[in-house]
Amino acid sequence: MQTATSNKTPTPDIAAQVTHAMRMMGVAPIPRNYELYYEAYLGSNPQLSKELAALGSRATQEELDAIGAQYFSHIHHPNGIERAHNTLAAKLTELVNLLKDEQYALENYNKVLDEAYLNMTSKSAASADILRHAIGILTEATVDTMNQGKERVQNVVQKSFEMEVIRQELDEYKRIANTDSLTRLANRRAFDDTLAAVYNSEHVRNFTGLLVADIDHFKKVNDTFGHPVGDKILATVGNVIRANLRREAFVARTGGEEFAIILSDCTQEECLQAADRIRTVLAGTPFKNSRTGVNYGPITLSVGVCMATEADDPVDLYNKADIALYSAKNAGRNRTVLFEEGMRKDSGRNWLIYRR
């Protein structure tokens, strides 16, 4: 747990802080660099932070990309998203040009129709010649237009298919960028966006609760058994949380041994029941090494709960749920505590990340 700070402390904009730090160090403000410094700012990966600091104030792009490939190999593709965006833009341009060609062809066909009409209504030629000439013009123009139309339709379908493939690629980039690689849950970035969206609708806010959970004595687990074991435990805890919630519940690992759950269309009682269900199942889950028989457990959770209606904005909501979590820790751990205003005097961590 972090040291408590005053609730009156101004909450700076993390995006501005990260961008300012990058600018001061001469780092190009491109998405993949921001990814690195964002994670370093959160402090969820101390080794990453250490390696970035070791580069000094004038890191080269090659050095930054090497670190990104090491820690974010599943998402750190230099120019990957930019390449997909550029390809999508090119395909869209091709599609627009096809439609323009189609419009041009139809305009020419309309001109042919006008010419045929003028010939048919002209009084300077014999009726049979007028009709024969008009039919010839219309037949040739119609066949050409239909053939061109079929080809363009096929091209439009092909371009649309290619654009859909690229769109799916972009969606996959976004999904991976918003996923915690260890637990396969949503990460803090995705949580930021989802939590902020709660306050975009009064109806959603009225029936949404936030659960903030923290594994009890997790530092002791890491110190005793090592970080590889700790990582496996984190992954298992994430699976237990996910398996004991409704499918539409939003679950994220927000850093270290902390998890956050956003429950929509839920009453306060339902949120408390969900928290206790997760705690109970996890406390009864065996954590043993099947080969050596070493018992890593028991593993328990402390959970703080706050309803969105009790907070003014996402920052306030997270702070209050976290205060409830702090109270659960102080009360003996492995329990669920609902936020109450009286708790504010006892705790209050300054969560900068949710400032918008």
XYZ file of C-alpha atoms in Angstrom:
356
model
C 0.000 0.000 0.000
C 1.206 3.506 -0.722
C 1.686 6.223 1.867
C -1.461 8.184 2.609
C -1.598 11.762 1.359
C -3.961 14.640 1.904
C -7.121 14.663 -0.177
C -6.537 18.346 -0.800
C -3.381 17.693 -2.788
C -3.874 18.870 -6.407
C -4.042 15.986 -8.856
C -1.829 16.665 -11.888
C -2.522 15.362 -15.375
C -0.475 12.208 -15.891
C -0.544 12.539 -19.677
C 0.921 16.034 -19.410
C 3.545 14.830 -16.929
C 4.653 11.935 -19.120
C 4.725 14.114 -22.237
C 6.683 16.825 -20.426
C 9.208 14.291 -19.132
C 9.687 12.871 -22.630
C 10.199 16.340 -24.050
C 12.767 17.214 -21.393
C 14.700 14.031 -22.191
C 14.574 14.612 -25.933
C 12.374 11.563 -26.566
C 10.209 11.658 -29.688
C 6.509 11.941 -28.655
C 5.335 8.932 -30.681
C 2.889 6.280 -29.399
C 5.388 3.490 -28.776
C 7.651 5.786 -26.735
C 4.704 7.076 -24.730
C 3.819 3.418 -24.000
C 7.222 2.897 -22.389
C 7.259 6.034 -20.270
C 3.600 5.603 -19.285
C 4.368 2.158 -17.843
C 7.529 3.471 -16.194
C 5.499 6.260 -14.573
C 3.045 3.734 -13.130
C 5.946 1.829 -11.581
C 4.306 -1.566 -12.154
C 7.531 -2.866 -13.744
C 10.547 -1.676 -11.696
C 13.051 -3.288 -14.052
C 11.609 -1.376 -17.023
C 11.844 1.878 -15.060
C 15.426 1.070 -14.116
C 16.494 0.375 -17.705
C 14.882 3.551 -19.010
C 16.622 5.574 -16.299
C 19.940 3.944 -17.245
C 19.641 5.324 -20.787
C 20.022 8.836 -19.468
C 18.501 11.985 -20.880
C 19.304 11.371 -24.546
C 18.203 7.867 -25.393
C 18.256 6.915 -29.070
C 15.149 5.566 -30.768
C 16.958 2.269 -31.381
C 17.638 1.904 -27.643
C 14.008 2.680 -26.785
C 12.707 0.221 -29.388
C 15.015 -2.471 -27.997
C 13.515 -2.008 -24.520
C 10.016 -1.941 -25.974
C 10.632 -5.183 -27.849
C 11.893 -6.763 -24.627
C 9.010 -5.784 -22.355
C 6.143 -5.345 -24.815
C 6.986 -7.785 -27.590
C 3.275 -8.580 -27.985
C 2.379 -4.975 -28.734
C 5.579 -3.064 -29.448
C 5.704 -3.157 -33.227
C 7.420 0.045 -34.379
C 5.176 1.756 -36.863
C 2.695 -1.140 -36.678
C -0.357 0.940 -35.875
C 0.864 3.776 -38.090
C 1.327 1.301 -40.946
C -2.168 -0.106 -40.501
C -3.639 3.407 -40.385
C -1.779 4.399 -43.546
C -2.886 1.259 -45.356
C -6.472 1.847 -44.327
C -6.292 5.431 -45.570
C -4.867 4.255 -48.905
C -7.629 1.672 -49.333
C -10.228 4.284 -48.498
C -8.752 6.601 -51.130
C -8.915 3.801 -53.700
C -12.532 3.150 -52.805
C -13.428 6.825 -53.144
C -11.727 6.923 -56.532
C -13.738 3.889 -57.656
C -16.950 5.597 -56.649
C -15.875 8.736 -58.478
C -15.219 6.626 -61.597
C -18.666 5.126 -61.236
C -20.183 8.591 -60.970
C -18.243 9.701 -64.059
C -19.472 6.659 -66.014
C -23.065 7.331 -65.045
C -22.705 10.971 -66.047
C -21.421 9.885 -69.464
C -24.286 7.427 -69.776
C -26.739 10.219 -69.022
C -25.137 12.253 -71.782
C -25.669 9.354 -74.192
C -29.319 9.196 -73.179
C -29.683 12.906 -73.785
C -28.075 12.524 -77.220
C -30.399 9.673 -78.112
C -33.407 11.678 -76.992
C -32.358 14.672 -79.100
C -31.909 12.442 -82.154
C -35.275 10.802 -81.672
C -37.039 14.138 -81.402
C -35.163 15.762 -84.290
C -37.221 16.633 -87.344
C -34.231 16.640 -89.721
C -33.915 12.862 -90.219
C -36.144 9.964 -91.243
C -37.928 8.168 -88.440
C -36.337 4.768 -89.225
C -32.817 6.194 -89.296
C -33.432 8.100 -86.052
C -34.683 5.005 -84.301
C -31.910 2.752 -85.663
C -29.199 5.204 -84.621
C -30.700 5.792 -81.187
C -31.051 2.080 -80.465
C -27.437 1.482 -81.495
C -26.162 4.234 -79.221
C -28.246 3.067 -76.279
C -27.322 -0.603 -76.720
C -23.595 0.063 -76.863
C -23.675 2.517 -73.980
C -25.809 0.241 -71.819
C -23.586 -2.810 -72.349
C -20.428 -0.805 -71.646
C -21.937 0.801 -68.570
C -23.195 -2.510 -67.193
C -19.829 -4.220 -67.739
C -17.990 -1.336 -66.133
C -20.515 -1.332 -63.296
C -19.977 -5.036 -62.593
C -16.231 -4.563 -62.533
C -16.512 -1.602 -60.211
C -18.898 -3.443 -57.911
C -16.358 -6.268 -57.666
C -13.602 -3.773 -56.972
C -15.688 -2.031 -54.307
C -16.435 -5.373 -52.640
C -12.738 -6.281 -52.728
C -11.668 -2.921 -51.312
C -14.311 -3.155 -48.610
C -13.046 -6.599 -47.657
C -9.454 -5.342 -47.495
C -10.538 -2.404 -45.336
C -12.366 -4.756 -42.978
C -9.227 -6.877 -42.589
C -7.201 -3.773 -41.742
C -9.896 -2.569 -39.328
C -9.716 -5.921 -37.538
C -5.940 -5.538 -37.351
C -6.340 -2.114 -35.747
C -8.908 -3.522 -33.308
C -6.423 -6.243 -32.378
C -3.702 -3.653 -31.763
C -6.110 -1.805 -29.478
C -7.157 -4.985 -27.669
C -3.561 -6.036 -27.022
C -2.554 -2.524 -25.965
C -5.377 -2.582 -23.397
C -4.578 -6.055 -22.034
C -2.362 -6.970 -19.094
C 0.068 -9.555 -20.475
C 0.327 -11.543 -17.238
C -3.324 -12.004 -16.258
C -4.951 -11.376 -19.672
C -7.324 -9.000 -17.929
C -7.753 -5.372 -18.935
C -4.856 -3.131 -17.942
C -4.865 0.248 -16.224
C -5.191 2.169 -19.480
C -8.373 0.314 -20.394
C -9.610 0.775 -16.851
C -9.077 4.552 -17.094
C -11.310 4.751 -20.145
C -14.015 2.465 -18.772
C -14.173 4.204 -15.407
C -14.409 7.632 -17.051
C -17.272 6.421 -19.262
C -19.361 5.634 -16.166
C -19.904 9.355 -15.687
C -20.987 9.953 -19.277
C -24.480 8.680 -18.466
C -26.593 9.419 -15.418
C -28.381 6.081 -15.795
C -25.114 4.124 -15.887
C -23.796 6.056 -12.902
C -26.920 5.281 -10.854
C -26.377 1.517 -11.131
C -22.597 1.082 -11.163
C -20.254 0.039 -8.397
C -16.459 -0.073 -8.196
C -14.570 -2.813 -6.366
C -10.866 -2.331 -5.644
C -9.106 -5.500 -4.483
C -5.592 -6.125 -3.209
C -3.898 -9.472 -2.489
C -3.045 -9.683 1.198
C 0.648 -9.959 2.196
C 1.690 -10.407 -1.431
C 5.158 -8.940 -0.828
C 5.785 -11.748 1.622
C 4.816 -14.284 -1.070
C 7.292 -12.762 -3.535
C 10.042 -12.524 -0.924
C 9.522 -16.116 0.231
C 8.909 -17.972 -3.028
C 10.224 -15.611 -5.713
C 8.635 -13.495 -8.407
C 7.964 -16.366 -10.876
C 5.709 -17.973 -8.258
C 4.185 -14.572 -7.532
C 3.371 -14.123 -11.213
C 1.600 -17.482 -11.331
C -0.403 -16.560 -8.260
C -1.389 -13.239 -9.849
C -2.585 -15.045 -12.950
C -4.612 -17.514 -10.866
C -6.173 -14.732 -8.804
C -7.166 -12.974 -12.017
C -8.803 -16.190 -13.265
C -10.712 -16.650 -10.013
C -12.005 -13.079 -10.112
C -13.069 -13.363 -13.745
C -14.742 -16.764 -13.258
C -16.896 -15.561 -10.363
C -18.417 -12.520 -12.024
C -20.983 -11.977 -14.719
C -19.620 -12.042 -18.223
C -20.241 -8.327 -18.768
C -18.364 -7.285 -15.615
C -15.228 -5.279 -16.324
C -12.110 -6.647 -14.598
C -8.649 -5.072 -14.707
C -5.287 -5.508 -13.107
C -4.456 -1.933 -12.191
C -0.897 -2.536 -11.043
C 1.154 -4.915 -8.934
C -1.167 -7.076 -6.841
C -4.177 -4.771 -7.261
C -7.308 -5.450 -9.250
C -10.346 -3.312 -10.047
C -13.852 -4.410 -10.998
C -16.586 -2.239 -12.486
C -20.065 -3.712 -12.064
C -22.872 -2.084 -14.044
C -26.618 -2.661 -13.616
C -25.940 -3.624 -10.011
C -27.242 -2.523 -6.648
C -24.981 -1.867 -3.693
C -25.999 -5.185 -2.170
C -25.146 -7.065 -5.369
C -21.706 -5.416 -5.475
C -21.011 -6.470 -1.892
C -22.194 -10.006 -2.619
C -19.922 -10.216 -5.666
C -16.928 -9.055 -3.630
C -17.587 -11.601 -0.881
C -18.127 -14.385 -3.417
C -14.723 -13.701 -4.975
C -13.023 -13.561 -1.569
C -14.604 -16.789 -0.384
C -13.734 -18.747 -3.521
C -10.165 -17.436 -3.579
C -9.598 -18.227 0.109
C -10.634 -21.806 -0.619
C -8.473 -22.152 -3.738
C -5.353 -24.305 -3.206
C -2.039 -22.750 -4.223
C 0.370 -25.660 -4.324
C 3.281 -26.761 -6.450
C 2.041 -30.023 -7.947
C 5.609 -31.289 -8.371
C 7.194 -30.366 -5.038
C 4.082 -30.178 -2.886
C 5.050 -26.725 -1.571
C 2.003 -24.825 -0.358
C 2.008 -21.133 -1.300
C -1.326 -20.350 0.289
C -3.643 -19.375 1.619
C -4.107 -16.418 -0.727
C -6.723 -13.877 0.296
C -8.088 -10.554 -0.908
C -9.141 -7.354 0.796
C -11.817 -5.449 -1.120
C -13.075 -1.876 -0.981
C -16.433 -1.019 -2.541
C -17.972 2.303 -3.521
C -21.020 3.089 -5.653
C -20.633 5.652 -8.427
C -23.476 7.719 -6.985
C -21.316 8.357 -3.903
C -18.576 10.085 -5.904
C -18.359 13.232 -8.010
C -16.139 11.859 -10.781
C -13.860 8.912 -11.656
C -11.008 10.241 -9.507
C -13.268 10.598 -6.495
C -14.817 7.178 -7.066
C -11.464 5.414 -7.148
C -10.174 7.309 -4.133
C -13.227 6.348 -2.083
C -13.105 2.679 -3.101
C -9.410 2.702 -2.228
C -10.110 4.269 1.178
C -12.547 1.405 1.811
C -9.831 -1.043 0.758
C -7.402 0.586 3.190
C -10.006 0.183 5.936
C -10.386 -3.506 5.049
C -6.624 -3.939 5.413
C -6.598 -2.146 8.767
C -9.529 -4.242 10.015
C -7.587 -7.491 9.565
C -7.607 -8.213 5.797
C -9.575 -10.845 3.864
C -12.767 -8.832 4.118
C -15.011 -6.488 2.140
C -15.627 -2.924 3.304
C -18.135 -0.447 1.868
C -17.016 3.175 1.720
C -18.518 5.529 4.272
C -17.812 9.240 4.581
C -16.415 8.784 8.073
C -13.511 6.798 6.654
C -12.055 9.796 4.879
C -10.203 10.988 7.983
C -8.364 7.671 8.284
C -6.901 7.364 4.804
C -6.758 8.669 1.311
C -4.233 7.785 -1.352
C -3.594 10.206 -4.160
C -4.297 8.267 -7.388
C -2.949 10.541 -10.091
C -3.697 8.250 -12.998
C -7.421 8.941 -13.142
C -7.130 12.695 -13.600
C -8.584 13.807 -16.950
